[in-house]
PDB file of C-alpha atoms in Angstrom:
ATOM      1  CA  UNK A   1      63.774  97.134 110.117  1.00 68.00           C
ATOM      2  CA  UNK A   2      61.330  96.021 107.420  1.00 78.00           C
ATOM      3  CA  UNK A   3      60.915  99.609 106.193  1.00 78.00           C
ATOM      4  CA  UNK A   4      64.675 100.133 106.058  1.00 84.00           C
ATOM      5  CA  UNK A   5      65.150  96.914 104.086  1.00 86.00           C
ATOM      6  CA  UNK A   6      62.393  97.914 101.657  1.00 86.00           C
ATOM      7  CA  UNK A   7      63.882 101.386 101.141  1.00 85.00           C
ATOM      8  CA  UNK A   8      67.132  99.779 100.001  1.00 90.00           C
ATOM      9  CA  UNK A   9      65.457  97.877  97.154  1.00 91.00           C
ATOM     10  CA  UNK A  10      65.932  99.224  93.606  1.00 90.00           C
ATOM     11  CA  UNK A  11      62.164  99.125  93.039  1.00 90.00           C
ATOM     12  CA  UNK A  12      61.449 101.648  95.795  1.00 89.00           C
ATOM     13  CA  UNK A  13      64.612 103.685  95.235  1.00 92.00           C
ATOM     14  CA  UNK A  14      63.544 104.211  91.620  1.00 92.00           C
ATOM     15  CA  UNK A  15      60.457 106.079  92.868  1.00 92.00           C
ATOM     16  CA  UNK A  16      62.610 108.719  94.560  1.00 92.00           C
ATOM     17  CA  UNK A  17      63.528 110.278  91.199  1.00 92.00           C
ATOM     18  CA  UNK A  18      65.834 113.173  92.131  1.00 92.00           C
ATOM     19  CA  UNK A  19      64.868 113.268  95.825  1.00 93.00           C
ATOM     20  CA  UNK A  20      67.006 112.165  98.761  1.00 92.00           C
ATOM     21  CA  UNK A  21      65.675 110.196 101.715  1.00 91.00           C
ATOM     22  CA  UNK A  22      67.229 109.790 105.149  1.00 92.00           C
ATOM     23  CA  UNK A  23      65.930 106.862 107.197  1.00 90.00           C
ATOM     24  CA  UNK A  24      66.926 106.486 110.844  1.00 89.00           C
ATOM     25  CA  UNK A  25      66.708 103.042 112.370  1.00 86.00           C
ATOM     26  CA  UNK A  26      68.035 102.157 115.782  1.00 88.00           C
ATOM     27  CA  UNK A  27      71.517 103.712 115.956  1.00 90.00           C
ATOM     28  CA  UNK A  28      72.177 104.058 112.227  1.00 91.00           C
ATOM     29  CA  UNK A  29      70.886 106.321 109.491  1.00 93.00           C
ATOM     30  CA  UNK A  30      70.750 105.614 105.771  1.00 93.00           C
ATOM     31  CA  UNK A  31      70.983 108.134 102.945  1.00 94.00           C
ATOM     32  CA  UNK A  32      68.948 106.748 100.065  1.00 94.00           C
ATOM     33  CA  UNK A  33      68.847 108.044  96.506  1.00 94.00           C
ATOM     34  CA  UNK A  34      67.561 106.635  93.243  1.00 94.00           C
ATOM     35  CA  UNK A  35      70.993 105.203  92.454  1.00 94.00           C
ATOM     36  CA  UNK A  36      72.333 104.013  95.814  1.00 93.00           C
ATOM     37  CA  UNK A  37      72.102 103.888  99.573  1.00 93.00           C
ATOM     38  CA  UNK A  38      74.768 104.371 102.226  1.00 94.00           C
ATOM     39  CA  UNK A  39      75.062 104.682 105.975  1.00 94.00           C
ATOM     40  CA  UNK A  40      75.741 108.225 107.177  1.00 95.00           C
ATOM     41  CA  UNK A  41      78.402 108.147 109.880  1.00 93.00           C
ATOM     42  CA  UNK A  42      77.591 111.697 111.033  1.00 92.00           C
ATOM     43  CA  UNK A  43      74.001 110.715 111.809  1.00 94.00           C
ATOM     44  CA  UNK A  44      74.738 107.620 113.876  1.00 92.00           C
ATOM     45  CA  UNK A  45      73.087 108.170 117.223  1.00 90.00           C
ATOM     46  CA  UNK A  46      71.937 106.332 120.301  1.00 89.00           C
ATOM     47  CA  UNK A  47      69.282 108.980 121.051  1.00 82.00           C
ATOM     48  CA  UNK A  48      66.077 107.246 122.012  1.00 81.00           C
ATOM     49  CA  UNK A  49      63.969 110.380 121.620  1.00 86.00           C
ATOM     50  CA  UNK A  50      63.070 111.511 118.113  1.00 88.00           C
ATOM     51  CA  UNK A  51      63.095 115.107 119.400  1.00 89.00           C
ATOM     52  CA  UNK A  52      66.860 115.233 119.841  1.00 89.00           C
ATOM     53  CA  UNK A  53      67.471 113.222 116.701  1.00 92.00           C
ATOM     54  CA  UNK A  54      65.607 115.840 114.647  1.00 93.00           C
ATOM     55  CA  UNK A  55      68.058 118.478 115.864  1.00 93.00           C
ATOM     56  CA  UNK A  56      70.981 116.248 114.856  1.00 94.00           C
ATOM     57  CA  UNK A  57      69.461 115.922 111.365  1.00 95.00           C
ATOM     58  CA  UNK A  58      68.888 119.690 111.131  1.00 96.00           C
ATOM     59  CA  UNK A  59      72.547 120.347 111.992  1.00 95.00           C
ATOM     60  CA  UNK A  60      73.622 117.751 109.419  1.00 96.00           C
ATOM     61  CA  UNK A  61      71.503 119.409 106.714  1.00 95.00           C
ATOM     62  CA  UNK A  62      73.169 122.752 107.493  1.00 96.00           C
ATOM     63  CA  UNK A  63      76.606 121.123 107.263  1.00 95.00           C
ATOM     64  CA  UNK A  64      75.611 119.678 103.871  1.00 94.00           C
ATOM     65  CA  UNK A  65      75.049 123.211 102.594  1.00 96.00           C
ATOM     66  CA  UNK A  66      71.298 123.704 102.839  1.00 95.00           C
ATOM     67  CA  UNK A  67      70.385 127.353 103.406  1.00 97.00           C
ATOM     68  CA  UNK A  68      67.303 126.579 105.503  1.00 97.00           C
ATOM     69  CA  UNK A  69      65.888 123.678 107.496  1.00 96.00           C
ATOM     70  CA  UNK A  70      62.257 123.135 108.473  1.00 96.00           C
ATOM     71  CA  UNK A  71      61.643 120.937 111.517  1.00 95.00           C
ATOM     72  CA  UNK A  72      58.072 119.632 111.465  1.00 93.00           C
ATOM     73  CA  UNK A  73      56.737 118.969 114.948  1.00 90.00           C
ATOM     74  CA  UNK A  74      53.926 120.525 116.936  1.00 85.00           C
ATOM     75  CA  UNK A  75      55.725 119.895 120.198  1.00 86.00           C
ATOM     76  CA  UNK A  76      56.983 122.296 122.879  1.00 87.00           C
ATOM     77  CA  UNK A  77      60.051 120.156 123.595  1.00 89.00           C
ATOM     78  CA  UNK A  78      61.106 120.306 119.935  1.00 92.00           C
ATOM     79  CA  UNK A  79      60.509 124.060 119.923  1.00 90.00           C
ATOM     80  CA  UNK A  80      62.741 124.536 122.965  1.00 88.00           C
ATOM     81  CA  UNK A  81      65.417 122.243 121.515  1.00 90.00           C
ATOM     82  CA  UNK A  82      65.360 124.319 118.326  1.00 92.00           C
ATOM     83  CA  UNK A  83      65.850 127.461 120.416  1.00 89.00           C
ATOM     84  CA  UNK A  84      68.644 125.897 122.447  1.00 86.00           C
ATOM     85  CA  UNK A  85      70.610 124.554 119.474  1.00 89.00           C
ATOM     86  CA  UNK A  86      69.894 127.182 116.818  1.00 90.00           C
ATOM     87  CA  UNK A  87      73.317 128.784 117.363  1.00 88.00           C
ATOM     88  CA  UNK A  88      74.893 125.422 116.452  1.00 89.00           C
ATOM     89  CA  UNK A  89      72.911 125.125 113.205  1.00 93.00           C
ATOM     90  CA  UNK A  90      74.567 127.233 110.525  1.00 94.00           C
ATOM     91  CA  UNK A  91      71.496 127.989 108.412  1.00 96.00           C
ATOM     92  CA  UNK A  92      68.027 129.447 108.829  1.00 96.00           C
ATOM     93  CA  UNK A  93      65.911 127.271 111.106  1.00 96.00           C
ATOM     94  CA  UNK A  94      62.121 127.085 111.026  1.00 96.00           C
ATOM     95  CA  UNK A  95      59.589 124.980 112.908  1.00 95.00           C
ATOM     96  CA  UNK A  96      56.447 123.926 111.066  1.00 93.00           C
ATOM     97  CA  UNK A  97      53.589 123.583 113.532  1.00 87.00           C
ATOM     98  CA  UNK A  98      49.843 124.017 113.749  1.00 83.00           C
ATOM     99  CA  UNK A  99      46.861 122.123 112.455  1.00 84.00           C
ATOM    100  CA  UNK A 100      45.945 120.830 109.021  1.00 84.00           C
ATOM    101  CA  UNK A 101      43.977 124.004 108.278  1.00 90.00           C
ATOM    102  CA  UNK A 102      46.281 126.470 110.051  1.00 89.00           C
ATOM    103  CA  UNK A 103      49.965 125.802 109.421  1.00 89.00           C
ATOM    104  CA  UNK A 104      52.586 128.162 110.865  1.00 90.00           C
ATOM    105  CA  UNK A 105      56.276 128.435 110.230  1.00 92.00           C
ATOM    106  CA  UNK A 106      58.095 129.789 113.258  1.00 92.00           C
ATOM    107  CA  UNK A 107      61.340 131.498 112.316  1.00 94.00           C
ATOM    108  CA  UNK A 108      63.548 130.105 115.079  1.00 93.00           C
ATOM    109  CA  UNK A 109      66.562 132.088 113.873  1.00 90.00           C
ATOM    110  CA  UNK A 110      64.683 135.395 114.105  1.00 90.00           C
ATOM    111  CA  UNK A 111      63.134 134.389 117.418  1.00 87.00           C
ATOM    112  CA  UNK A 112      66.554 133.736 118.948  1.00 84.00           C
ATOM    113  CA  UNK A 113      67.777 137.110 117.720  1.00 82.00           C
ATOM    114  CA  UNK A 114      64.764 138.811 119.334  1.00 79.00           C
ATOM    115  CA  UNK A 115      65.145 136.951 122.636  1.00 74.00           C
ATOM    116  CA  UNK A 116      68.890 137.324 122.901  1.00 71.00           C
ATOM    117  CA  UNK A 117      70.930 134.965 125.029  1.00 59.00           C
ATOM    118  CA  UNK A 118      68.654 133.038 127.394  1.00 53.00           C
ATOM    119  CA  UNK A 119      71.228 130.577 128.680  1.00 55.00           C
ATOM    120  CA  UNK A 120      70.596 129.717 132.314  1.00 52.00           C
ATOM    121  CA  UNK A 121      67.103 131.206 132.387  1.00 54.00           C
ATOM    122  CA  UNK A 122      65.287 127.877 132.112  1.00 54.00           C
ATOM    123  CA  UNK A 123      62.580 126.578 129.800  1.00 52.00           C
ATOM    124  CA  UNK A 124      59.618 128.184 131.519  1.00 59.00           C
ATOM    125  CA  UNK A 125      60.984 131.731 131.516  1.00 63.00           C
ATOM    126  CA  UNK A 126      61.979 131.523 127.846  1.00 60.00           C
ATOM    127  CA  UNK A 127      58.581 130.138 126.899  1.00 64.00           C
ATOM    128  CA  UNK A 128      56.775 132.915 128.824  1.00 68.00           C
ATOM    129  CA  UNK A 129      58.865 135.561 127.039  1.00 65.00           C
ATOM    130  CA  UNK A 130      57.909 134.083 123.696  1.00 64.00           C
ATOM    131  CA  UNK A 131      54.222 133.799 124.535  1.00 67.00           C
ATOM    132  CA  UNK A 132      54.085 137.471 125.622  1.00 72.00           C
ATOM    133  CA  UNK A 133      55.835 138.716 122.498  1.00 66.00           C
ATOM    134  CA  UNK A 134      53.405 140.196 119.965  1.00 66.00           C
ATOM    135  CA  UNK A 135      55.995 139.607 117.258  1.00 56.00           C
ATOM    136  CA  UNK A 136      55.554 135.818 117.496  1.00 54.00           C
ATOM    137  CA  UNK A 137      51.777 135.597 117.890  1.00 51.00           C
TER     138      UNK A 137
END
């Protein structure tokens, strides 16, 4: 809560310049700009896992008109959530993963088009298909 309170102060907001910041805390989420802050009703969530909350934020960014969203997480669960919900996110979706010296951007949108509908196949089968695909190596 300390970080959220600090982000609301004019002193720190001034440093944002023309950037926008979204800060999730407990069940609420704040949209903070240089000039103001406000709670975002569409991002209120009781998700305990950050993984699922990232997908909620990606969908919100698409609804706000962004043409592409980059989810940064080197995590298989996040990757599979991106695959599962990409059809519900109305913009290009990428996952930034890798190491400090070797960063990769996985094009989730293109990957879903290549895999087709994998509903009901389970996580393991979808992951094996992806790992065998030369296109995504």
